[in-house]
Coordinates of C-alpha atoms in Angstrom, one line a residue:
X235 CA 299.9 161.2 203.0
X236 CA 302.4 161.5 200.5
X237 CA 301.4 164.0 198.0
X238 CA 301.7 162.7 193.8
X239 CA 304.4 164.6 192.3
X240 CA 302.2 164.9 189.2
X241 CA 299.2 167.2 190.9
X242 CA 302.1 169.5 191.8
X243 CA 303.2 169.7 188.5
X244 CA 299.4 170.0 187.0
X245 CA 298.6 172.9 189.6
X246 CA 301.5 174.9 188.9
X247 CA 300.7 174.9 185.3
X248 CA 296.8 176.0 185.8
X249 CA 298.3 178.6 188.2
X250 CA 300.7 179.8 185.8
X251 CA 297.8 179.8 183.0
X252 CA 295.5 181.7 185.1
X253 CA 298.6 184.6 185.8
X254 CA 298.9 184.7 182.0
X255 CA 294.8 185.4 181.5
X256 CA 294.2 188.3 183.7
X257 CA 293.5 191.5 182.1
X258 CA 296.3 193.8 181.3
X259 CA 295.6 197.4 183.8
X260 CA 296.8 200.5 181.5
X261 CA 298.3 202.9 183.8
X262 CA 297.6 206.8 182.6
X263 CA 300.4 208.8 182.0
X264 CA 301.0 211.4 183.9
X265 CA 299.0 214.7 183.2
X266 CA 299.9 217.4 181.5
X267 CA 301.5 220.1 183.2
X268 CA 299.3 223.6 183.1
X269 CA 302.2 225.4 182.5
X270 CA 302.7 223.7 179.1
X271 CA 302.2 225.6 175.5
X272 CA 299.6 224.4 173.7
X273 CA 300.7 223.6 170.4
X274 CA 300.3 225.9 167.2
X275 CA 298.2 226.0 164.5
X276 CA 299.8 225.2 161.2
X277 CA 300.2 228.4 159.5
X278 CA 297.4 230.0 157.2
X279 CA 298.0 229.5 153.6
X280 CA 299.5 233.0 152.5
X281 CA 296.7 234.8 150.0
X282 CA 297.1 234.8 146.3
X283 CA 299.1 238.0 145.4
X284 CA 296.5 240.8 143.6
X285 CA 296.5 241.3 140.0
X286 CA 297.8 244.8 139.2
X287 CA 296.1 247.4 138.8
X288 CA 295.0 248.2 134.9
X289 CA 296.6 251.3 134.0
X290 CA 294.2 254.2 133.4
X291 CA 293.9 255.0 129.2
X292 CA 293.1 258.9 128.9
X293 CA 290.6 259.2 126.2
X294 CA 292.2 261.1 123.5
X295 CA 290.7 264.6 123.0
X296 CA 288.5 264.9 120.6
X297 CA 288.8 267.3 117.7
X298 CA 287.4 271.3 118.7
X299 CA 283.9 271.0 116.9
X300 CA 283.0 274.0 115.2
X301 CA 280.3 276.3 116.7
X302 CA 276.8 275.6 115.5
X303 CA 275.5 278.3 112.8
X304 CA 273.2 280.8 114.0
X305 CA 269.2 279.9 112.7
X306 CA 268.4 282.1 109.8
X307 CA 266.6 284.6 110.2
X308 CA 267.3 286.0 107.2
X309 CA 263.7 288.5 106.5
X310 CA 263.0 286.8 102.9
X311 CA 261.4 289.7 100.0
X312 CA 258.1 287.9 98.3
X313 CA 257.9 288.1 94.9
X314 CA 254.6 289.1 93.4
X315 CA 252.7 285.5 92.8
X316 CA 251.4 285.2 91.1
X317 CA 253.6 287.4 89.2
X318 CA 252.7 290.4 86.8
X319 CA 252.2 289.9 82.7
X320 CA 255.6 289.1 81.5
X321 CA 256.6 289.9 77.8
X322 CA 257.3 286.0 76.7
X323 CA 257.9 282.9 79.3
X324 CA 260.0 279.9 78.8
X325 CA 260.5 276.8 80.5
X326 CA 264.3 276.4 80.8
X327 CA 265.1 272.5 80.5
X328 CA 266.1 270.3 83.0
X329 CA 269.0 268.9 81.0
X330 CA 270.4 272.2 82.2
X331 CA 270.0 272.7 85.4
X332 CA 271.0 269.4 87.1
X333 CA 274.2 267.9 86.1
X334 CA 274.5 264.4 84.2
X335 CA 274.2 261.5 86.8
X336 CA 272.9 263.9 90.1
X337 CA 270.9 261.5 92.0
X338 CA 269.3 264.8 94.4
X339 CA 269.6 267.9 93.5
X340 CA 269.2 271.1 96.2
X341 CA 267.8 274.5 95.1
X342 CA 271.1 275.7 95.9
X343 CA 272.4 273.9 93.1
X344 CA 270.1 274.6 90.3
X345 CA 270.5 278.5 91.6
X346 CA 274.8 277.4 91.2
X347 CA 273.7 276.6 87.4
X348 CA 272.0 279.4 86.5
X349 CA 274.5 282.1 88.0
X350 CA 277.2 280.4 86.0
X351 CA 275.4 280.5 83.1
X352 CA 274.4 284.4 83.8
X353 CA 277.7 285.6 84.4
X354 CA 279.1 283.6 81.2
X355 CA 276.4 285.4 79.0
X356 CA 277.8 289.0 80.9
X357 CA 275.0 289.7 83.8
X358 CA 276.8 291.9 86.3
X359 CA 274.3 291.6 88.8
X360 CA 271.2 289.8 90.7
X361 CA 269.0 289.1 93.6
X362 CA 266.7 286.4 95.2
X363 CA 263.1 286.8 96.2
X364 CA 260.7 284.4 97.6
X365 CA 257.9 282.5 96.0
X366 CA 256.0 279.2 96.9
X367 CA 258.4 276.7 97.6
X368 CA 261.1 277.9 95.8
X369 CA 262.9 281.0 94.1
X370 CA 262.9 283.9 92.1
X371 CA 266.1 284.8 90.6
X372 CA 265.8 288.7 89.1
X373 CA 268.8 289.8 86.4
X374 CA 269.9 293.4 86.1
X375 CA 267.8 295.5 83.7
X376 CA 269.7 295.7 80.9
X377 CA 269.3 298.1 77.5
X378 CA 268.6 296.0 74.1
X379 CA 268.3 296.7 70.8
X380 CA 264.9 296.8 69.0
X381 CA 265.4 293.2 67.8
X382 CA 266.1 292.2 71.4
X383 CA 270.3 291.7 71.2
X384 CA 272.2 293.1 74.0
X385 CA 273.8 296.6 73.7
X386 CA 277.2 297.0 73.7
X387 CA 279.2 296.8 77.4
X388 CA 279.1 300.1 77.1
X389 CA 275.4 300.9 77.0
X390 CA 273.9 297.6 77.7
X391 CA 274.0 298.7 81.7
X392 CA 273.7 302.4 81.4
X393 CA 270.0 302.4 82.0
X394 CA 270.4 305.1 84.7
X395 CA 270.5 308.0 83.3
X396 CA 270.7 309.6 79.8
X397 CA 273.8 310.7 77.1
X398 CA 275.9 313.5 78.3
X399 CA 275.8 316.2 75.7
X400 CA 277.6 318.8 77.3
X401 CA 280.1 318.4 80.0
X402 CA 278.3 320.6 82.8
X403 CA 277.0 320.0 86.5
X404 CA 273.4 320.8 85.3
X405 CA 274.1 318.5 82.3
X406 CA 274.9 315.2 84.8
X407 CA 272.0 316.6 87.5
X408 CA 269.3 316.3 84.6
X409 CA 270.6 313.2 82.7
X410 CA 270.3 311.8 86.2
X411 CA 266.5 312.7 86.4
X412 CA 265.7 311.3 83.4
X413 CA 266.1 307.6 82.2
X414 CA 268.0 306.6 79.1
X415 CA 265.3 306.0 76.1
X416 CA 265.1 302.8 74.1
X417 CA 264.5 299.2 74.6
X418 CA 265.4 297.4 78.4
X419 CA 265.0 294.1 79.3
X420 CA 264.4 292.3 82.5
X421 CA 264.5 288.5 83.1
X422 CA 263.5 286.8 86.5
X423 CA 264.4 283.0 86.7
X424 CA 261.1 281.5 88.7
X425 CA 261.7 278.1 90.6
X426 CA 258.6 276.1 92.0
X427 CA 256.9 273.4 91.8
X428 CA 254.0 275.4 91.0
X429 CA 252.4 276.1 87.5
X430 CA 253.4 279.8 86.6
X431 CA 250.2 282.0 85.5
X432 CA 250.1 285.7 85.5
X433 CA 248.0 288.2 87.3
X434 CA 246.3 290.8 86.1
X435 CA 248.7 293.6 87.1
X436 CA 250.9 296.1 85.0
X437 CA 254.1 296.5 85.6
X438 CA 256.4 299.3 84.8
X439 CA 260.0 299.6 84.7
X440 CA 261.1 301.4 88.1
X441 CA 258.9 298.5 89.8
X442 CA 260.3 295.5 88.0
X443 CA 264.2 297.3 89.3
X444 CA 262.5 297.4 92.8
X445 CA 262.7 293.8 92.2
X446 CA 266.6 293.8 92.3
X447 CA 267.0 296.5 94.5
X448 CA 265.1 294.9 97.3
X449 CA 265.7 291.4 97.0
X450 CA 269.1 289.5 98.4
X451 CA 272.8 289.5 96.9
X452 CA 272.3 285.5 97.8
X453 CA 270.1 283.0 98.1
X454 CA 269.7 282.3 101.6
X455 CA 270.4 278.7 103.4
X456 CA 266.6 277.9 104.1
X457 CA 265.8 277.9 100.7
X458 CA 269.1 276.6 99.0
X459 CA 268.3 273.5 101.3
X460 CA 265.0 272.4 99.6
X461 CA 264.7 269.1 97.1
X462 CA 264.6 269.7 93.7
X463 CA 261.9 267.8 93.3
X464 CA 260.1 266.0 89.8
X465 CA 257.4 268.4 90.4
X466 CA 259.8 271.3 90.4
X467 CA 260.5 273.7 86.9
X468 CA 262.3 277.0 86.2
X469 CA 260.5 279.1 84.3
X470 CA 262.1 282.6 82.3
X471 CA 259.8 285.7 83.0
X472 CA 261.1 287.8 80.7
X473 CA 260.1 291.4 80.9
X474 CA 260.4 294.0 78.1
X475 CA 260.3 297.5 78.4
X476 CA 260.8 300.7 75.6
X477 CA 261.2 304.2 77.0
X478 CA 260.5 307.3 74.6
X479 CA 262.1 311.0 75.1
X480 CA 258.7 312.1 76.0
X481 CA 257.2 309.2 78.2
X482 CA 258.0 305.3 79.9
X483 CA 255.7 302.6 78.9
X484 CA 254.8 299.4 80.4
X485 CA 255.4 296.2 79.1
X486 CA 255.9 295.5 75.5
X487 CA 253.4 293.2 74.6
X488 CA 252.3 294.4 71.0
X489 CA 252.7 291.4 68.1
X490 CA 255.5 293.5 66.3
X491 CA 257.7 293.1 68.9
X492 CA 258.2 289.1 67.6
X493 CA 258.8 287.9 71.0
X494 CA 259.9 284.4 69.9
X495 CA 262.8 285.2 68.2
X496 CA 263.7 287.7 70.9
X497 CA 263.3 285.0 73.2
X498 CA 266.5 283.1 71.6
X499 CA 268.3 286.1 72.9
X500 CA 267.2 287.0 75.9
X501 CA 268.5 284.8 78.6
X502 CA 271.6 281.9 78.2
X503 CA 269.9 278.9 77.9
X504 CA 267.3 279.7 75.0
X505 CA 267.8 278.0 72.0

């Protein structure tokens, strides 16, 4: 039977289709060897570089302090309070004591105001007692005259002992043993706040020089440190004494004296 050229031609092609359909096998590739490095890892991003270090600042040295003062323990005299029967008072004012425009004033400074004003009127000496909250400033005794003006330089402090009249060691010996008559004066500066009234007691003159003789050259810290306060006043004891050849009386206090206008002489800020 002879075969039709066309079914040969039709088979080839659906043979040659099917070839061209069948799935594609993927051979592996060959394995790795063992032997083989593995492969690196990419290198580590390098770290940031540090900051410097921030340089070490010495603290400058601080100035050498000065070494703290000692407490005070400075044994403070009491003045009499309340104090003996003075000859005349007076309030000293205010005006001059404290300077124009002082907002606060310290004890220390009114005690500044009244030793200037001493040692411009001539007092050579003083010294400090206590009283209630504030200060006693005691002057030198001085020698007056029987109106109440200062003696000469030259007598107005010679209240120790009497005139010289004979040049002799028994001469000086008793002329120390007896005090210098006449008229001597005594004025204590009192700062408080604290009305000033007197006691009842007498005084003489060898107690009222006790007064300077044991009180301070100065007026010490602890007190110079308090307020001057509204409340505060200085009042001027004054204390007047007369000495006979044959005895020492107390206080002067007789009408004939006329205190008041002694009292414009007596201390620098009357008047």
């Amino acid at each position: 039977m002879q075969r039709n050229p066309c079914y040969c031609i039709v088979f080839l092609i659906v043979v040659s289709l099917l070839t061209s359909c069948a799935p594609t096998v993927i051979k592996p590739g060959p394995a790795p060897s063992p032997s083989s490095p593995k492969a690196s890892p990419p290198p580590a991003t390098a770290p940031a570089p540090s900051p410097p270090p921030v340089p070490i600042t010495k603290p400058a040295p601080s100035p050498p302090t000065q070494p703290s003062p000692p407490p005070d323990t400075t044994v403070i005299p009491q003045f009499p309070w309340p104090p003996p029967e003075a000859s005349a008072r007076s309030e000293v004012p205010k005006k001059f004591l404290v300077r124009p425009g002082t907002k606060e004033a310290l004890l220390r400074d009114i005690d500044s105001r009244l030793s200037l004003a001493l040692r411009d009127a001539g007092y050579a000496g003083k010294s400090y007692c206590a009283v209630p909250e504030g200060f006693a400033l005691v002057t030198r005794l001085e020698q007056i005259e029987s109106d109440g003006r200062p003696k000469p330089d030259s007598e107005r402090w010679a209240v120790g002992m009497g005139p010289l009249r004979e040049f002799s060691l028994s001469a000086y010996l008793k002329s120390l043993s007896s005090a210098r008559a006449g008229y001597f004066r005594l004025i204590v500066f009192v700062v408080t706040p604290y009305p000033v009234s007197y006691s009842k007691a007498k005084i003489i003159r060898e107690e009222a020089q006790l007064w300077l003789q044991e009180g301070l050259n100065r007026l010490p810290p602890s007190i110079g440190a308090w307020r001057f306060t509204a409340d505060h006043s200085c009042t001027a004891l004054i204390y007047e004494f007369e000495k006979s050849e044959a005895r020492v009386s107390g206080v002067e206090s007789d009408t004939s004296w006329s205190c008041e206008p002694k009292t414009q002489k007596a201390y620098p800020f009357a008047g």
